Amino acid sequence: MTEPLEYQITLYPDPLLRKPSEPVTAFDDELAAVVAAMFERMRASKGVGLAAPQVGLKRRILVLNHTGEEGDDLALVNSEILELAGPRTTYEEGCLSFPGIYGEVLRPDRCKVRYQTLAGETVEREFEGFQSRVIQHEQDHLEGVLLIDRMSPADKLRNKIAFDNLVYDYKQALAKAGR
Ligand code: CO
């Protein structure tokens, strides 16, 4: 028998997704367990990245794997982008909090990031290409910035029915929960 996953994905327009996240201060077993459960959720949902607010946690934690190879798992704690550089490119991004919705987002190719590891060690590292894009997307989540804010007006319009459906589903779920 398989255990149900610990975390469920918080879907748009849940207001949790708009709240800024708070710094992690304890680098302990609990943090390691949260990160492991986030990786598990990310993989089960076939995502390339996941930010803590997407599983209902207001904490500055990101997990990602831009290739799907086991060795490319990356967990960033208290990450901040120090510098964005390189040519700006567009790429069609998706987000686990917006199932079925995709839109072109313009972002610089490279980013320099300062973050802490699970052990609390501070690292400064540069990323480029798709991995940099995933980090920039996930970092947005920590500030409550979402795919819908970044996509072009044309893509927003093209996805209008899907957005309306998510809002409808959210309201139905609230009503069912009697809130
Ligand atoms: Co996202």
mmCIF file of C-alpha atoms and ligand atoms in Angstrom:
data_model
loop_
_atom_site.group_PDB
_atom_site.id
_atom_site.type_symbol
_atom_site.label_atom_id
_atom_site.label_comp_id
_atom_site.label_asym_id
_atom_site.label_seq_id
_atom_site.Cartn_x
_atom_site.Cartn_y
_atom_site.Cartn_z
ATOM 1 C CA MET A 1 0.000 0.000 0.000
ATOM 2 C CA THR A 2 1.391 3.396 -0.908
ATOM 3 C CA GLU A 3 1.073 6.243 1.541
ATOM 4 C CA PRO A 4 -0.702 9.363 0.272
ATOM 5 C CA LEU A 5 1.700 12.246 -0.344
ATOM 6 C CA GLU A 6 2.162 14.587 2.567
ATOM 7 C CA TYR A 7 1.706 17.751 0.507
ATOM 8 C CA GLN A 8 -0.978 18.828 -1.919
ATOM 9 C CA ILE A 9 -0.454 21.635 -4.424
ATOM 10 C CA THR A 10 -1.968 24.997 -3.552
ATOM 11 C CA LEU A 11 -3.850 26.138 -6.651
ATOM 12 C CA TYR A 12 -4.527 29.621 -7.999
ATOM 13 C CA PRO A 13 -6.342 31.776 -6.788
ATOM 14 C CA ASP A 14 -5.708 30.625 -3.207
ATOM 15 C CA PRO A 15 -4.538 33.802 -1.358
ATOM 16 C CA LEU A 16 -1.735 31.739 0.253
ATOM 17 C CA LEU A 17 0.114 32.057 -3.063
ATOM 18 C CA ARG A 18 0.183 35.857 -2.711
ATOM 19 C CA LYS A 19 1.760 36.004 0.761
ATOM 20 C CA PRO A 20 5.497 36.781 0.971
ATOM 21 C CA SER A 21 7.470 33.931 2.536
ATOM 22 C CA GLU A 22 9.562 34.185 5.665
ATOM 23 C CA PRO A 23 13.225 33.232 6.181
ATOM 24 C CA VAL A 24 14.159 29.779 7.441
ATOM 25 C CA THR A 25 16.101 29.990 10.715
ATOM 26 C CA ALA A 26 16.437 26.348 11.787
ATOM 27 C CA PHE A 27 18.576 23.978 9.691
ATOM 28 C CA ASP A 28 17.396 20.808 11.335
ATOM 29 C CA ASP A 29 15.770 17.442 10.609
ATOM 30 C CA GLU A 30 12.395 19.100 10.184
ATOM 31 C CA LEU A 31 13.753 21.270 7.340
ATOM 32 C CA ALA A 32 15.282 18.192 5.700
ATOM 33 C CA ALA A 33 11.924 16.393 5.966
ATOM 34 C CA VAL A 34 10.065 19.368 4.427
ATOM 35 C CA VAL A 35 12.523 19.479 1.513
ATOM 36 C CA ALA A 36 12.261 15.705 0.951
ATOM 37 C CA ALA A 37 8.448 15.935 0.917
ATOM 38 C CA MET A 38 8.627 18.882 -1.506
ATOM 39 C CA PHE A 39 10.831 16.870 -3.909
ATOM 40 C CA GLU A 40 8.376 13.971 -3.635
ATOM 41 C CA ARG A 41 5.439 16.260 -4.447
ATOM 42 C CA MET A 42 7.326 17.910 -7.333
ATOM 43 C CA ARG A 43 8.129 14.564 -8.947
ATOM 44 C CA ALA A 44 4.641 13.127 -8.418
ATOM 45 C CA SER A 45 3.199 16.223 -10.116
ATOM 46 C CA LYS A 46 5.816 16.021 -12.899
ATOM 47 C CA GLY A 47 7.117 19.491 -12.163
ATOM 48 C CA VAL A 48 10.637 20.849 -12.644
ATOM 49 C CA GLY A 49 10.442 23.135 -9.626
ATOM 50 C CA LEU A 50 8.377 23.847 -6.541
ATOM 51 C CA ALA A 51 8.322 26.691 -4.022
ATOM 52 C CA ALA A 52 7.176 26.228 -0.410
ATOM 53 C CA PRO A 53 4.091 28.505 -0.773
ATOM 54 C CA GLN A 54 2.826 26.035 -3.398
ATOM 55 C CA VAL A 55 2.440 23.450 -0.646
ATOM 56 C CA GLY A 56 0.971 25.962 1.782
ATOM 57 C CA LEU A 57 4.183 26.875 3.612
ATOM 58 C CA LYS A 58 5.202 30.531 3.983
ATOM 59 C CA ARG A 59 8.897 29.686 4.051
ATOM 60 C CA ARG A 60 11.779 30.595 1.766
ATOM 61 C CA ILE A 61 12.475 27.134 0.337
ATOM 62 C CA LEU A 62 12.747 26.120 -3.335
ATOM 63 C CA VAL A 63 13.350 22.715 -4.850
ATOM 64 C CA LEU A 64 14.095 22.080 -8.508
ATOM 65 C CA ASN A 65 15.488 19.641 -10.994
ATOM 66 C CA HIS A 66 15.847 21.071 -14.478
ATOM 67 C CA THR A 67 16.862 17.803 -16.216
ATOM 68 C CA GLY A 68 15.040 15.016 -14.358
ATOM 69 C CA GLU A 69 18.419 13.379 -13.565
ATOM 70 C CA GLU A 70 18.807 12.389 -9.926
ATOM 71 C CA GLY A 71 22.107 14.251 -9.553
ATOM 72 C CA ASP A 72 20.487 17.542 -10.557
ATOM 73 C CA ASP A 73 18.241 17.894 -7.506
ATOM 74 C CA LEU A 74 18.785 21.327 -6.028
ATOM 75 C CA ALA A 75 17.286 22.745 -2.830
ATOM 76 C CA LEU A 76 17.723 26.461 -2.116
ATOM 77 C CA VAL A 77 16.996 27.907 1.315
ATOM 78 C CA ASN A 78 16.657 31.669 1.889
ATOM 79 C CA SER A 79 17.630 32.290 -1.730
ATOM 80 C CA GLU A 80 18.032 35.778 -3.100
ATOM 81 C CA ILE A 81 18.870 36.851 -6.621
ATOM 82 C CA LEU A 82 21.943 39.079 -6.516
ATOM 83 C CA GLU A 83 22.189 39.773 -10.216
ATOM 84 C CA LEU A 84 20.325 39.129 -13.453
ATOM 85 C CA ALA A 85 22.300 39.218 -16.688
ATOM 86 C CA GLY A 86 22.504 38.041 -20.274
ATOM 87 C CA PRO A 87 20.083 38.259 -23.173
ATOM 88 C CA ARG A 88 16.398 38.208 -22.362
ATOM 89 C CA THR A 89 14.594 35.268 -23.912
ATOM 90 C CA THR A 90 10.991 34.112 -23.970
ATOM 91 C CA TYR A 91 9.950 30.603 -23.067
ATOM 92 C CA GLU A 92 6.559 29.040 -22.542
ATOM 93 C CA GLU A 93 6.305 28.504 -18.788
ATOM 94 C CA GLY A 94 3.851 26.434 -16.832
ATOM 95 C CA CYS A 95 3.254 26.234 -13.082
ATOM 96 C CA LEU A 96 1.899 23.452 -10.860
ATOM 97 C CA SER A 97 -0.428 26.026 -9.255
ATOM 98 C CA PHE A 98 -1.940 26.752 -12.711
ATOM 99 C CA PRO A 99 -2.697 23.303 -14.157
ATOM 100 C CA GLY A 100 -3.136 23.312 -17.930
ATOM 101 C CA ILE A 101 -2.066 26.950 -18.326
ATOM 102 C CA TYR A 102 1.030 28.007 -20.279
ATOM 103 C CA GLY A 103 2.300 31.408 -21.287
ATOM 104 C CA GLU A 104 5.397 33.000 -22.727
ATOM 105 C CA VAL A 105 7.530 34.784 -20.147
ATOM 106 C CA LEU A 106 10.483 37.057 -20.862
ATOM 107 C CA ARG A 107 13.463 36.580 -18.520
ATOM 108 C CA PRO A 108 17.224 37.266 -18.534
ATOM 109 C CA ASP A 109 19.303 34.160 -19.298
ATOM 110 C CA ARG A 110 21.579 34.230 -16.242
ATOM 111 C CA CYS A 111 21.161 34.801 -12.537
ATOM 112 C CA LYS A 112 23.560 34.978 -9.638
ATOM 113 C CA VAL A 113 22.002 33.587 -6.484
ATOM 114 C CA ARG A 114 22.979 33.552 -2.821
ATOM 115 C CA TYR A 115 21.313 30.777 -0.860
ATOM 116 C CA GLN A 116 21.806 28.396 2.037
ATOM 117 C CA THR A 117 22.096 24.630 1.830
ATOM 118 C CA LEU A 118 20.164 22.256 4.096
ATOM 119 C CA ALA A 119 23.166 22.383 6.423
ATOM 120 C CA GLY A 120 22.917 26.176 6.632
ATOM 121 C CA GLU A 121 26.051 26.811 4.580
ATOM 122 C CA THR A 122 25.911 29.993 2.456
ATOM 123 C CA VAL A 123 26.630 29.551 -1.245
ATOM 124 C CA GLU A 124 26.911 32.022 -4.123
ATOM 125 C CA ARG A 125 26.455 30.514 -7.548
ATOM 126 C CA GLU A 126 25.621 31.513 -11.110
ATOM 127 C CA PHE A 127 23.006 29.731 -13.162
ATOM 128 C CA GLU A 128 22.109 29.983 -16.836
ATOM 129 C CA GLY A 129 19.599 28.763 -19.371
ATOM 130 C CA PHE A 130 16.655 26.623 -18.313
ATOM 131 C CA GLN A 131 17.951 26.073 -14.760
ATOM 132 C CA SER A 132 18.225 29.860 -14.301
ATOM 133 C CA ARG A 133 14.683 30.271 -15.618
ATOM 134 C CA VAL A 134 13.300 27.697 -13.190
ATOM 135 C CA ILE A 135 15.040 29.437 -10.280
ATOM 136 C CA GLN A 136 13.695 32.840 -11.337
ATOM 137 C CA HIS A 137 10.171 31.395 -11.630
ATOM 138 C CA GLU A 138 10.348 29.707 -8.211
ATOM 139 C CA GLN A 139 11.932 32.766 -6.595
ATOM 140 C CA ASP A 140 8.920 34.799 -7.784
ATOM 141 C CA HIS A 141 6.685 32.506 -5.690
ATOM 142 C CA LEU A 142 8.498 33.574 -2.515
ATOM 143 C CA GLU A 143 7.369 37.152 -3.170
ATOM 144 C CA GLY A 144 3.828 36.186 -4.156
ATOM 145 C CA VAL A 145 4.483 36.865 -7.857
ATOM 146 C CA LEU A 146 2.774 34.370 -10.146
ATOM 147 C CA LEU A 147 2.792 33.156 -13.745
ATOM 148 C CA ILE A 148 -0.371 35.178 -14.445
ATOM 149 C CA ASP A 149 1.533 38.375 -13.541
ATOM 150 C CA ARG A 150 4.417 37.586 -15.886
ATOM 151 C CA MET A 151 2.662 36.398 -19.029
ATOM 152 C CA SER A 152 1.760 38.619 -21.962
ATOM 153 C CA PRO A 153 -1.752 40.131 -22.211
ATOM 154 C CA ALA A 154 -2.316 37.975 -25.317
ATOM 155 C CA ASP A 155 -1.488 34.759 -23.404
ATOM 156 C CA LYS A 156 -3.664 35.894 -20.505
ATOM 157 C CA LEU A 157 -6.554 36.331 -22.896
ATOM 158 C CA ARG A 158 -5.856 32.990 -24.590
ATOM 159 C CA ASN A 159 -5.983 31.234 -21.187
ATOM 160 C CA LYS A 160 -9.009 33.185 -19.904
ATOM 161 C CA ILE A 161 -11.373 30.217 -19.715
ATOM 162 C CA ALA A 162 -8.790 28.136 -17.845
ATOM 163 C CA PHE A 163 -8.222 30.980 -15.332
ATOM 164 C CA ASP A 164 -11.988 31.400 -14.873
ATOM 165 C CA ASN A 165 -12.312 27.652 -14.282
ATOM 166 C CA LEU A 166 -9.644 27.719 -11.562
ATOM 167 C CA VAL A 167 -11.444 30.616 -9.829
ATOM 168 C CA TYR A 168 -14.739 28.729 -10.122
ATOM 169 C CA ASP A 169 -13.229 25.519 -8.679
ATOM 170 C CA TYR A 170 -11.665 27.455 -5.808
ATOM 171 C CA LYS A 171 -15.002 29.108 -4.915
ATOM 172 C CA GLN A 172 -16.787 25.752 -5.108
ATOM 173 C CA ALA A 173 -14.208 24.181 -2.779
ATOM 174 C CA LEU A 174 -14.632 27.051 -0.296
ATOM 175 C CA ALA A 175 -18.407 26.736 -0.373
ATOM 176 C CA LYS A 176 -18.150 22.975 0.137
ATOM 177 C CA ALA A 177 -15.847 23.533 3.119
ATOM 178 C CA GLY A 178 -18.458 25.945 4.506
ATOM 179 C CA ARG A 179 -16.089 28.892 4.631
HETATM 180 CO CO CO B 1 5.114 28.164 -10.308
#
